[in-house]
Structure formats: structure tokens, C-alpha cells
Coordinates of C-alpha atoms and ligand atoms in Angstrom, one line a residue:
M1 CA 145.5 1.1 102.2
R2 CA 147.7 1.0 105.0
L3 CA 149.8 4.2 106.8
F4 CA 153.4 3.6 108.8
T5 CA 154.4 6.0 110.6
T6 CA 157.5 3.6 111.5
I7 CA 160.0 1.9 109.6
A8 CA 159.4 -2.0 111.6
G9 CA 155.9 -1.4 110.2
L10 CA 156.6 -0.9 106.9
R11 CA 159.7 -3.2 106.5
C12 CA 157.4 -5.9 107.9
Y13 CA 154.3 -5.0 105.6
L14 CA 157.2 -5.2 103.2
G15 CA 158.4 -8.3 104.0
L16 CA 155.2 -9.8 104.4
H17 CA 153.3 -8.5 101.3
R18 CA 156.2 -8.7 97.9
Q19 CA 157.1 -12.0 97.8
G20 CA 158.4 -11.4 94.3
K21 CA 155.7 -8.6 93.4
N22 CA 156.8 -5.4 91.4
V23 CA 157.0 -2.2 94.5
G24 CA 156.8 1.4 93.2
F25 CA 157.3 3.8 95.0
V26 CA 156.7 7.6 94.9
P27 CA 158.4 10.1 97.5
T28 CA 156.7 13.2 98.3
M29 CA 156.5 16.1 101.4
G30 CA 152.9 15.7 101.1
A31 CA 150.5 18.6 100.5
L32 CA 149.1 16.4 97.5
H33 CA 148.4 18.2 94.2
A34 CA 147.7 16.5 90.7
G35 CA 151.0 16.8 90.3
H36 CA 152.0 14.0 93.1
I37 CA 148.2 11.6 91.9
S38 CA 149.7 11.5 88.3
L39 CA 152.9 10.1 89.6
I40 CA 151.3 7.7 91.9
E41 CA 149.2 6.7 88.7
G42 CA 152.2 6.0 86.4
A43 CA 153.0 3.5 90.1
R44 CA 149.4 1.9 89.4
S45 CA 149.6 1.7 86.6
H46 CA 153.6 -0.6 86.8
N47 CA 153.0 -1.7 89.7
D48 CA 151.3 -4.8 92.4
I49 CA 152.5 -2.9 95.4
V50 CA 152.3 1.5 95.8
I51 CA 154.4 2.9 98.3
V52 CA 153.7 6.9 98.8
S53 CA 156.3 8.1 101.6
I54 CA 155.4 11.6 102.6
F55 CA 157.9 13.0 105.1
V56 CA 158.9 17.3 105.4
N57 CA 162.3 17.0 105.0
P58 CA 165.2 19.0 107.2
L59 CA 167.9 18.4 105.9
Q60 CA 167.0 19.5 102.5
F61 CA 165.9 23.4 104.1
G62 CA 168.1 25.5 104.8
P63 CA 168.1 27.9 107.7
S64 CA 166.1 31.1 106.1
E65 CA 163.7 28.7 104.1
D66 CA 159.9 27.8 105.0
F67 CA 160.1 24.4 107.0
Q68 CA 158.0 25.6 109.1
Q69 CA 155.6 27.0 107.3
Y70 CA 155.9 24.0 104.6
P71 CA 152.5 22.9 103.9
R72 CA 151.6 19.9 106.2
S73 CA 148.0 17.7 105.3
L74 CA 148.1 14.5 106.1
E75 CA 144.7 13.4 106.0
Q76 CA 143.7 15.0 103.1
D77 CA 146.7 13.4 102.1
R78 CA 145.3 9.4 102.9
Q79 CA 142.3 10.6 101.4
L80 CA 143.8 11.6 98.3
C81 CA 146.3 8.4 98.2
Q82 CA 143.4 6.3 99.8
Q83 CA 141.4 7.3 96.1
A84 CA 145.3 6.5 93.8
R85 CA 144.5 3.2 95.3
V86 CA 147.9 3.0 97.1
D87 CA 148.7 0.2 99.2
A88 CA 151.1 2.3 102.2
I89 CA 151.7 5.6 102.7
F90 CA 155.2 6.0 104.7
A91 CA 155.2 8.9 107.3
P92 CA 157.4 8.5 109.8
S93 CA 158.5 11.9 112.0
A94 CA 162.0 13.4 111.2
E95 CA 163.2 11.3 115.0
E96 CA 161.9 7.8 113.0
L97 CA 163.7 8.5 110.3
Y98 CA 167.1 10.1 111.0
G99 CA 167.3 8.5 114.2
S100 CA 167.7 9.5 118.7
G101 CA 170.6 8.8 118.9
T102 CA 172.4 12.1 118.0
G103 CA 169.5 14.2 119.9
D104 CA 166.0 15.4 120.0
W105 CA 164.6 16.7 117.1
G106 CA 161.7 18.4 119.3
L107 CA 159.2 19.2 116.4
E108 CA 156.3 16.5 116.9
I109 CA 155.8 18.2 120.5
G110 CA 156.7 21.5 118.7
V111 CA 159.6 22.4 121.4
A112 CA 163.0 22.9 119.7
R113 CA 165.1 21.9 122.9
L114 CA 168.2 21.2 120.0
P115 CA 168.2 23.1 117.2
I116 CA 166.4 21.8 114.1
P117 CA 169.2 20.3 111.9
D118 CA 169.2 21.6 108.1
S119 CA 171.2 21.6 105.2
Q120 CA 173.8 23.4 106.9
S121 CA 174.3 21.7 110.1
P122 CA 173.5 17.7 108.8
I123 CA 173.2 15.5 111.6
S124 CA 173.8 11.8 110.3
T125 CA 175.6 10.1 107.5
T126 CA 175.4 12.6 104.4
V127 CA 175.1 11.7 100.6
L128 CA 177.1 13.7 98.5
P129 CA 176.4 13.9 94.9
P130 CA 179.2 15.3 92.1
E131 CA 179.7 18.6 93.2
N132 CA 179.2 20.0 89.8
M133 CA 175.7 18.8 89.8
T134 CA 175.0 20.4 93.0
S135 CA 176.4 24.2 92.9
V136 CA 174.2 24.6 89.8
L137 CA 171.0 26.2 89.0
C138 CA 169.2 25.9 92.1
G139 CA 172.2 24.6 93.9
R140 CA 174.0 28.4 94.2
F141 CA 170.7 30.2 95.9
R142 CA 170.0 26.7 98.0
P143 CA 173.7 25.7 99.7
G144 CA 173.5 22.0 100.7
H145 CA 170.1 21.3 99.4
F146 CA 170.5 18.9 97.2
Q147 CA 173.1 17.0 99.4
G148 CA 170.0 16.6 102.0
V149 CA 167.3 15.2 98.8
A150 CA 170.2 12.7 97.8
T151 CA 170.0 11.4 101.6
V152 CA 166.4 11.3 102.5
V153 CA 166.3 9.7 99.0
T154 CA 169.1 7.2 99.6
K155 CA 167.5 6.8 102.9
L156 CA 164.0 5.7 102.0
L157 CA 165.3 3.7 98.5
N158 CA 167.8 1.7 101.2
L159 CA 164.3 1.5 103.2
V160 CA 161.6 0.5 100.4
Q161 CA 163.6 -1.1 97.8
P162 CA 161.4 -0.2 95.1
N163 CA 161.8 -1.3 91.4
N164 CA 160.5 1.2 89.7
A165 CA 160.7 4.8 91.5
Y166 CA 158.8 8.1 90.8
F167 CA 159.8 11.8 90.2
G168 CA 158.4 14.6 88.6
E169 CA 160.2 16.4 86.4
K170 CA 159.4 20.2 87.5
D171 CA 162.0 19.1 89.9
A172 CA 164.6 18.7 87.1
Q173 CA 167.8 19.1 88.0
Q174 CA 166.0 17.4 91.5
L175 CA 165.6 14.3 89.0
A176 CA 168.9 14.4 87.4
I177 CA 170.8 14.1 90.3
I178 CA 169.0 11.2 91.5
R179 CA 169.3 9.2 88.8
R180 CA 172.8 9.8 89.2
L181 CA 173.2 8.8 92.1
V182 CA 171.6 5.3 91.5
A183 CA 173.6 4.7 88.7
D184 CA 176.9 5.3 90.4
L185 CA 176.3 3.4 93.7
N186 CA 174.5 0.3 91.3
W187 CA 171.1 0.0 92.6
S188 CA 169.2 -1.9 90.3
I189 CA 166.5 0.4 90.6
K190 CA 164.4 2.3 87.7
I191 CA 164.0 6.0 87.8
V192 CA 160.9 7.4 86.1
G193 CA 160.2 11.0 85.2
C194 CA 156.5 11.9 85.2
P195 CA 155.5 14.9 82.6
I196 CA 155.0 18.8 84.4
V197 CA 151.8 18.7 85.8
R198 CA 150.1 22.3 85.0
E199 CA 147.3 24.3 85.9
A200 CA 144.9 25.3 82.8
S201 CA 146.7 28.6 82.8
G202 CA 150.3 26.8 82.4
L203 CA 151.1 27.7 86.2
A204 CA 153.5 24.0 87.4
L205 CA 151.2 22.8 90.3
S206 CA 153.3 22.5 93.3
S207 CA 153.0 22.1 96.9
R208 CA 153.8 26.1 97.1
N209 CA 151.3 27.0 95.3
Q210 CA 149.4 27.7 98.7
Y211 CA 151.4 30.5 99.3
L212 CA 150.2 32.3 96.7
T213 CA 146.8 34.6 95.8
L214 CA 144.8 34.1 93.0
E215 CA 146.4 37.4 91.8
Q216 CA 149.7 36.2 92.4
K217 CA 148.9 32.7 90.2
E218 CA 148.1 34.6 87.4
Q219 CA 150.9 36.6 87.3
A220 CA 153.4 33.2 88.1
S221 CA 152.3 31.9 84.8
V222 CA 154.2 34.0 83.5
L223 CA 156.9 31.5 83.1
Y224 CA 155.6 28.8 81.5
R225 CA 154.3 31.7 78.5
S226 CA 158.2 32.4 78.7
L227 CA 159.2 28.3 78.3
Q228 CA 157.0 28.4 75.4
Q229 CA 157.9 31.7 73.8
A230 CA 162.0 30.4 74.1
K231 CA 159.9 26.3 73.1
K232 CA 158.5 28.4 69.2
A233 CA 162.3 30.2 68.8
F234 CA 164.0 26.8 69.6
Q235 CA 161.5 25.2 67.4
S236 CA 162.0 27.6 64.8
G237 CA 165.4 26.9 64.2
D238 CA 167.0 29.1 67.2
R239 CA 169.8 27.0 69.0
D240 CA 171.9 29.7 70.6
R241 CA 172.4 29.9 73.9
A242 CA 171.4 34.1 75.0
I243 CA 168.3 34.0 72.0
L244 CA 167.0 30.9 74.3
I245 CA 167.8 33.1 77.4
D246 CA 166.7 36.3 76.2
T247 CA 163.7 34.9 75.4
V248 CA 162.7 34.0 78.4
Q249 CA 163.8 37.0 80.2
Q250 CA 161.9 39.4 77.8
E251 CA 158.7 37.8 78.6
I252 CA 159.7 37.4 82.4
A253 CA 159.9 41.0 81.8
I254 CA 156.6 42.1 81.1
V255 CA 155.1 41.0 85.5
P256 CA 158.1 43.1 86.9
E257 CA 156.7 41.4 90.3
V258 CA 158.2 38.1 88.5
Q259 CA 161.8 38.5 90.1
I260 CA 164.3 35.8 88.5
E261 CA 166.6 33.8 90.0
Y262 CA 168.3 32.6 87.1
I263 CA 167.3 31.3 83.9
E264 CA 169.9 28.8 82.4
L265 CA 170.6 26.0 79.6
V266 CA 172.4 22.9 80.9
H267 CA 172.3 19.5 79.5
P268 CA 169.4 17.3 80.7
T269 CA 171.4 14.7 82.4
T270 CA 175.0 15.9 83.4
L271 CA 173.6 20.1 84.4
M272 CA 176.5 20.9 82.4
R273 CA 175.9 24.7 81.0
L274 CA 175.1 24.1 77.6
E275 CA 178.1 26.6 75.3
K276 CA 176.0 25.6 72.2
F277 CA 172.6 23.5 71.8
E278 CA 173.4 19.5 71.1
E279 CA 170.9 16.6 70.9
A280 CA 168.7 18.4 74.1
G281 CA 168.6 21.4 76.4
L282 CA 166.9 22.1 79.9
L283 CA 165.6 25.5 79.9
A284 CA 165.3 26.5 83.7
I285 CA 164.2 28.9 85.4
A286 CA 163.6 29.8 89.4
A287 CA 161.7 33.5 90.8
R288 CA 160.4 34.5 93.2
L289 CA 156.9 36.1 93.7
G290 CA 157.0 37.4 97.1
S291 CA 158.4 35.6 99.6
T292 CA 157.5 32.5 97.5
R293 CA 160.1 30.3 95.8
L294 CA 159.1 29.2 91.9
I295 CA 161.6 27.2 89.1
D296 CA 159.9 25.4 86.1
N297 CA 161.6 24.0 83.1
V298 CA 160.9 22.8 79.3
V299 CA 163.5 20.5 77.6
L300 CA 164.8 21.3 74.2
R301 CA 164.9 18.3 72.4
D302 CA 166.9 18.5 69.0
R303 CA 165.8 15.2 67.2
Q304 CA 163.4 12.9 64.7
P305 CA 160.2 12.3 65.3
I306 CA 158.9 8.9 67.0
V307 CA 156.1 7.0 66.5
A308 CA 155.8 4.2 68.9
I309 CA 153.2 1.1 67.9
D310 CA 152.4 -1.4 70.5
G311 CA 149.2 -3.8 70.3
P312 CA 148.2 -7.5 71.6
A313 CA 150.1 -9.7 68.9
G314 CA 148.6 -10.4 66.0
A315 CA 147.2 -6.8 65.1
G316 CA 149.6 -6.9 61.7
K317 CA 151.7 -4.5 64.8
S318 CA 155.3 -5.7 62.6
T319 CA 153.7 -4.9 58.9
V320 CA 152.3 -2.1 59.5
A321 CA 155.4 -0.6 61.1
R322 CA 157.7 -1.4 57.9
Q323 CA 155.6 -0.1 55.5
V324 CA 155.3 3.6 57.9
A325 CA 158.7 3.6 58.5
K326 CA 159.0 3.5 54.5
S327 CA 156.4 6.2 54.1
L328 CA 157.6 8.6 56.3
G329 CA 161.7 8.0 55.3
L330 CA 162.2 6.3 58.8
L331 CA 163.9 3.8 60.6
Y332 CA 162.1 0.6 61.4
L333 CA 164.2 -0.2 65.0
D334 CA 163.5 -4.1 63.8
T335 CA 163.7 -4.9 67.7
G336 CA 162.9 -8.8 67.1
A337 CA 166.2 -8.5 64.6
M338 CA 168.3 -7.4 68.0
Y339 CA 167.2 -9.9 69.9
R340 CA 167.9 -12.3 67.1
A341 CA 170.8 -11.1 66.7
L342 CA 171.9 -11.2 70.4
T343 CA 170.5 -14.8 70.6
W344 CA 172.8 -15.3 67.3
L345 CA 175.9 -14.5 69.2
V346 CA 175.0 -16.7 72.2
L347 CA 174.6 -19.9 69.6
E348 CA 178.0 -18.9 68.3
S349 CA 179.7 -18.5 71.4
G350 CA 178.5 -21.3 72.3
I351 CA 176.8 -20.6 75.7
R352 CA 174.1 -22.3 76.9
V353 CA 170.5 -20.7 76.7
D354 CA 169.6 -21.7 80.8
D355 CA 173.3 -19.7 81.8
E356 CA 171.7 -16.5 82.3
P357 CA 174.1 -14.4 84.0
S358 CA 176.5 -15.7 81.0
I359 CA 173.6 -13.7 78.8
A360 CA 173.6 -11.4 80.6
E361 CA 177.7 -10.6 80.9
L362 CA 177.4 -11.2 76.3
A363 CA 174.5 -8.8 76.0
S364 CA 175.8 -5.8 77.8
R365 CA 179.1 -6.3 75.9
S366 CA 177.5 -5.8 73.0
Q367 CA 176.9 -3.3 70.3
I368 CA 174.1 -4.0 67.8
Q369 CA 173.4 -2.0 64.5
L370 CA 170.4 -1.2 62.5
S371 CA 170.1 0.0 59.5
T372 CA 168.1 0.9 56.0
G373 CA 169.0 -1.4 53.8
D374 CA 169.7 -0.1 49.8
D375 CA 168.3 -3.7 48.3
P376 CA 164.6 -3.1 48.3
Q377 CA 164.4 -7.4 49.2
I378 CA 165.9 -6.1 53.0
T379 CA 164.8 -3.4 55.3
T380 CA 166.3 -3.7 57.8
R381 CA 170.5 -4.6 57.8
V382 CA 171.4 -6.1 61.3
W383 CA 175.1 -6.3 62.4
I384 CA 177.0 -7.7 66.4
N385 CA 179.9 -6.7 67.2
D386 CA 180.5 -5.6 63.6
H387 CA 179.9 -9.1 61.9
D388 CA 176.8 -8.0 59.5
V389 CA 173.7 -11.1 60.8
T390 CA 171.3 -9.7 58.5
F391 CA 170.7 -13.1 56.9
A392 CA 172.2 -15.5 60.0
I393 CA 169.5 -14.7 61.6
R394 CA 166.7 -16.1 60.1
S395 CA 168.3 -19.2 60.8
L396 CA 166.1 -22.3 62.2
E397 CA 168.3 -22.6 65.3
V398 CA 167.9 -18.4 66.3
T399 CA 164.3 -18.8 65.4
A400 CA 164.4 -21.9 67.9
M401 CA 166.5 -20.3 70.4
V402 CA 165.2 -16.3 70.2
S403 CA 161.8 -16.1 72.3
A404 CA 163.8 -18.2 75.4
I405 CA 166.4 -15.8 75.1
A406 CA 163.9 -12.5 74.5
A407 CA 162.1 -13.6 78.3
Q408 CA 165.3 -13.3 80.4
P409 CA 165.0 -9.7 82.4
Y410 CA 168.2 -8.9 82.1
V411 CA 168.6 -9.5 78.0
R412 CA 165.6 -7.4 77.8
Q413 CA 166.8 -4.4 80.1
E414 CA 170.6 -4.5 78.3
L415 CA 168.7 -4.4 74.8
V416 CA 165.5 -1.5 75.9
K417 CA 169.1 0.8 76.4
Q418 CA 170.6 0.0 73.2
Q419 CA 167.0 1.5 71.2
Q420 CA 167.4 4.3 73.5
R421 CA 170.4 5.1 72.4
W422 CA 168.8 5.3 69.0
G423 CA 165.7 7.1 70.8
L424 CA 168.5 9.9 71.2
K425 CA 168.6 10.7 67.2
G426 CA 164.6 9.8 66.6
G427 CA 163.4 9.1 63.2
I428 CA 162.6 5.7 63.9
V429 CA 159.2 3.1 63.9
A430 CA 159.3 1.4 66.9
E431 CA 156.9 -1.8 67.7
G432 CA 156.4 -3.9 70.4
R433 CA 153.7 -4.5 74.1
D434 CA 155.9 -1.5 75.7
I435 CA 157.2 0.8 73.0
A436 CA 155.4 3.3 74.3
T437 CA 154.8 3.2 77.7
H438 CA 158.5 2.0 78.7
V439 CA 161.3 2.2 75.6
F440 CA 159.7 5.9 74.5
P441 CA 157.7 6.8 76.4
D442 CA 158.8 10.4 75.1
A443 CA 157.5 9.1 71.7
E444 CA 156.0 12.0 69.2
L445 CA 153.1 9.8 68.0
K446 CA 151.5 6.4 70.3
I447 CA 149.3 4.6 68.6
F448 CA 148.1 1.5 70.5
L449 CA 147.1 -0.6 66.8
T450 CA 144.2 -4.1 68.1
A451 CA 141.8 -5.8 66.8
S452 CA 138.5 -8.0 67.8
V453 CA 139.8 -12.1 68.7
H454 CA 137.8 -12.8 65.8
E455 CA 139.7 -10.3 63.3
R456 CA 143.0 -12.1 65.0
A457 CA 142.0 -15.5 64.1
Q458 CA 141.2 -15.1 60.9
R459 CA 143.7 -13.6 59.8
R460 CA 145.9 -16.1 61.8
Q461 CA 144.1 -18.7 59.7
Q462 CA 144.4 -17.7 56.4
D463 CA 148.8 -16.8 57.0
L464 CA 148.8 -20.5 58.3
K465 CA 147.0 -20.8 54.4
N466 CA 148.6 -18.8 52.3
Q467 CA 152.4 -20.9 54.4
Q468 CA 150.1 -24.0 53.5
Q469 CA 150.1 -25.4 57.0
P470 CA 147.3 -27.4 58.1
N471 CA 144.2 -25.3 59.2
V472 CA 143.3 -25.3 62.3
S473 CA 139.8 -24.8 63.6
L474 CA 139.1 -21.0 63.9
V475 CA 137.7 -22.0 67.4
Q476 CA 140.8 -23.0 68.4
L477 CA 143.1 -20.4 67.2
E478 CA 140.5 -17.9 69.2
Q479 CA 141.0 -19.3 72.2
D480 CA 144.9 -19.2 71.9
I481 CA 144.9 -15.7 71.1
Q482 CA 142.7 -15.2 74.2
E483 CA 145.4 -16.9 76.3
R484 CA 147.9 -15.0 74.3
D485 CA 146.1 -12.0 75.4
T486 CA 146.3 -12.9 79.1
R487 CA 149.3 -13.4 79.5
D488 CA 151.4 -10.9 77.9
S489 CA 149.1 -9.1 79.7
T490 CA 150.1 -9.9 82.7
R491 CA 153.9 -10.8 82.6
V492 CA 156.1 -9.1 85.1
V493 CA 158.8 -8.4 82.1
A494 CA 157.0 -5.8 79.6
P495 CA 153.6 -6.7 80.0
L496 CA 151.1 -5.1 76.7
Q497 CA 149.7 -2.4 77.9
K498 CA 148.1 1.1 76.3
A499 CA 149.5 4.7 77.1
A500 CA 147.3 6.6 77.9
D501 CA 148.1 9.2 75.2
A502 CA 148.4 6.4 72.7
I503 CA 145.6 6.6 70.0
L504 CA 143.4 3.7 69.3
I505 CA 143.4 1.8 66.0
E506 CA 140.7 -0.5 65.6
T507 CA 142.3 -2.3 62.0
D508 CA 139.2 -4.6 62.0
G509 CA 137.4 -4.7 58.8
L510 CA 140.8 -2.4 57.5
G511 CA 144.1 -3.7 55.0
I512 CA 147.8 -2.7 55.9
A513 CA 147.4 0.5 52.8
E514 CA 144.4 1.9 55.0
V515 CA 146.2 1.2 58.3
T516 CA 149.4 2.6 57.5
A517 CA 148.1 5.9 55.4
R518 CA 145.7 6.7 58.6
I519 CA 149.1 6.4 60.6
V520 CA 151.0 8.3 58.2
S521 CA 148.5 11.3 58.4
L522 CA 148.5 11.1 62.4
Y523 CA 152.3 11.9 61.5
H524 CA 151.8 14.3 59.3
Q525 CA 149.1 16.0 61.8
K526 CA 150.9 15.7 64.7
L527 CA 154.4 17.4 63.7
S528 CA 152.0 20.4 61.8
V529 CA 150.4 21.0 65.2
S530 CA 153.4 21.0 67.4
R531 CA 156.1 22.6 64.8
Ligands
AMP601 P1 158.0 16.9 96.4 O1 156.8 17.2 97.5 O2 157.0 18.1 96.2 O3 158.6 17.0 97.2 O4 157.4 16.7 95.4 C1 157.3 15.3 95.3 C2 157.4 14.4 93.6 O5 156.1 15.4 93.3 C3 158.8 14.7 93.0 O6 159.3 14.2 92.3 C4 157.8 16.1 92.8 O7 159.0 16.4 90.8 C5 156.8 16.0 91.7 N1 156.2 17.4 91.5 C6 155.6 18.0 92.0 N2 155.5 18.7 91.2 C7 154.7 18.3 90.3 C8 154.0 18.5 89.3 N3 153.5 19.7 88.6 N4 153.9 18.1 88.4 C9 154.9 16.9 87.9 N5 155.2 16.7 89.2 C10 155.5 16.5 90.2

């Protein structure tokens, strides 16, 4: 693992090593804990190169905040990063990052020759996200904070130019603002939100927890309990803003040492105050315990569940997914049909299959609709730009072309966006290679369906026989499957992966009906636990 403290070192390293590889980036302020490590692990499992930055950004601290006291533990952080297989740490000084042309920061030698710039007196170009996102929630109490965050994140993203950047959902307002920043500036960087990591008591991990005594940590766990109470109220049907906020308030009131700064219910993407609950709400709290400021939140979602099934080719995913959807009365999100519909449109439009830019344009303008048909023979009806293509997408021309089009990164990006729009409403079963890890990481039930190479080869041989195709030897089929597995797990676009929280079902010796029944039963178990 490398440690760089200069922009020159980092740039040179990336210039030498990136060459077509995926770069994952985790920006932090150091004093690393298990929350940060979960972000790093996320980055490690999806990228070839992982960069972590450690930088206590003065621009995001107010003049009376804890910039000087903020915990700094570079040596320990270095060891943790090494254990987590980080490739390089970028730990610049404030002077290195913001430049000395505008004055000497005096921080590195401990002598404040000039006032330390902070969120009130920035001395560099400042990035200003929309005011309606920065002046609410924590922004009301920390003027200039999110401008400081947006400025440093912009600089770091420009330096690292990652494919994926990882942020914690604990800082939900920060995450929403960064998503907006990246969208507004048209960066093709994927911002990945990672779930909150908590102590056994429920207290969200934070570098600032170091300021708390053991007793205070116990007291602080009331924040999590209060959010859980509100979640319970929500799950039993309460949608009223006042009731949800009041539930949190009453629970926190049990611990008088915890002083509420705010309790708010906002839209998780726009951060607009929610008067009436729509499909999702972010219930967020900031509170003080002594001089320590703590934040926590929960996202409440009013949507039908999602079942995500991944697994290697030949494990029976699509047949099982159709059956599961039918048994549960959910929509089978036929992603294959979506790629076929786009292929049909490409052919209709007379665009050459290798004209990727034109296909990207077409994909970004297309609207695909799916619905469960009344006809039991048709599992899914498919429209693209209002053309009913349910039958047309099964033609030989489309079949011959679809895999070449599905392999184009922009096509995939666009169709994943459309799939995720379905995810907002939920009520779907979807299958693929990275449905649970990438497309619907918040699916209620994640299944990884697999079978031994031998079993899959036998099934394939049986399929060929049923279709009256020429016989292929078992040895040959096994070799083909093995090669396909290697290709699918190592491909750059959408590699096959098992989500950490997916349930593995080994289907050797099991029929479709048995596998379906098992998934349906897991679904009912999961839902009865989470309700
Ligand atoms: P910080 O070092 O506090 O700036 O945090 C760096 C990144 O780690 C941010 O994206 C945080 O949201 C994330 N993070 C901090 N605490 C947690 C946690 N308990 N769970 C998940 N992510 C976290």
C-alpha cells in the first residue's frame, strides 16, 4: 500500500496504474472505524484500485467547532487501510490541497500565523450546492459546512477521477448533496451510498464518539431507539409527519442529557420538508450530548418489496424468478426483455450495431414499459416508446443481436436507471448477475442461486435434447460453463457477485418447484420479521 501526501505523487501513481482499470474512492477525515471500513470493503469488492483519502477539511468546520480537537490517528489509519487491502492513501496537508498562494495555513507547524480559514472565511474557490439543500437540517446549525464539504469533495473527485465513490448513509444530507453535485456537474462517477454501521447498542459509529464517556455512549443510543420507534409506527401505518416526529421526540425525552437540535422529515433526494408522506422519507436527527454533536437517521420507504436473484448462467434463475413472481403476485422484471426491446428499436431505426454513440442516444431517449399480461401464456408484456413489442422482441434478428447491444456500457447504464425506476415502486422479482449488488442493493430478499458445474452441464444437455438439438458431450459442456463462469465473474461491466447479505441456494438435485417454494417461504419469513 502506498501513502501519498502530495498531489504530484497521487497523480503519478494513478497515471501509472489506472490504465482501463476501475478506481474506487473513499473520502474520509481519518480516525477510521468500522463504518469507514465498510465503505472500503464496498470499494474493494467492486474496483481494481482502491484509494482512501484522509483529510480533516478546515473548510467544513465553523469557527467555534472542533477542527483543532478532531481526532487524528494517521498511523493507526494506515494499518487499518493496509488490512482492508487499500492500494493507496492520499493524506495531503491543507496547504497542499488548497495551495499556499493564498496564505500560509500555519497548521502543519502548529503556529497560526494567519487566521485558519474555515467555513466562514474560505480562501479558495468555493462550490455552492443549491441553497435549499444546504440551509436545511444540519445546514441551519452549521452555516458554510456543506459548501466546505462540496468544495473538498469536488477537488478530491477531480484529483482521483474515480469510477465509483463511496459515502455513508449516516451523513444523509451530505450524501444527497454530493449526488446532486455529481449530477449537476455531469460527472460520470457513480456515488455509492453505504448503510450505517452501528455499535451493538444501536449507536451509529462516528469518529466523534471518541469524545463520549462510556455512560454517554449508552445515553446516545437513545437516538437509534427513537428512530426505531418511528419506523415501527411507520410500518404499522402512520404516515403523519407530526406523529413520526413526535414519536422520536418522546423517546429521546427519556434521556434528558440528550439535547435535540432538530428532528426533521424530508425527501431523501431533494431534502425538501415533507408535509405529507410520499414514497420515501428521511427522518433525521441532530442532538447534543455535552459538547458532542451527534447525528442519525432512518429512511422510511413506502414501497412493495423487491426480490433480487443473482447467480451463474444455467442455475435456473429466470425460470425460478418467473415462478416466484407468479406465486407472490409480483411483477417479473424481465430485464432480458428490456435489452431485447432496445435491440428491436436499434434494428427498426436502422442503426448499425457497432455505432455505440447512436445507440447510447437512442437508449437515453427510450421508455420501456413492462406489465404482467392477462394471458397466462405471456408472462410479461413489453412496450418501447409506446410500441407493443411483446412478440417482436422474440424474433431471430433480435435474438442474434441482443447480446452485442447488452454488452455496451452506456446501454447498460441507461437500462439499469430504468430498472431502478421500477424499484421505487417495488413489487418486483428481478434476476441477473448483479441485481442484488448493484441494481437493487436495498432489496428485501436477496438470493444467490447456484448449482455445481456438473449439474448445470447435465441440465444444459437435457435442454438441448428437449429442443432436439445435436448432442454435446458432458465434458465439453462442463468446460464451456467453467469458462463462462470465469468470464462472468471477471468482466468489467456487471460482474457476477454474491451480495454479502444474499442467501445462497445450492440447487443441485432440486427441481424448479422446490427452489421456488423455498424462495417463497424465505420471502414470507423475511417480511414477517421486518413488519
Ligand atoms: P468522515 O470521516 O466522518 O468524514 O466519514 C467519511 C465517510 O464515512 C463518510 O461518507 C461517512 O458518511 C462515512 N461514515 C462515517 N460513519 C459511518 C457509519 N457509522 N456507517 C457508515 N458510514 C459511515
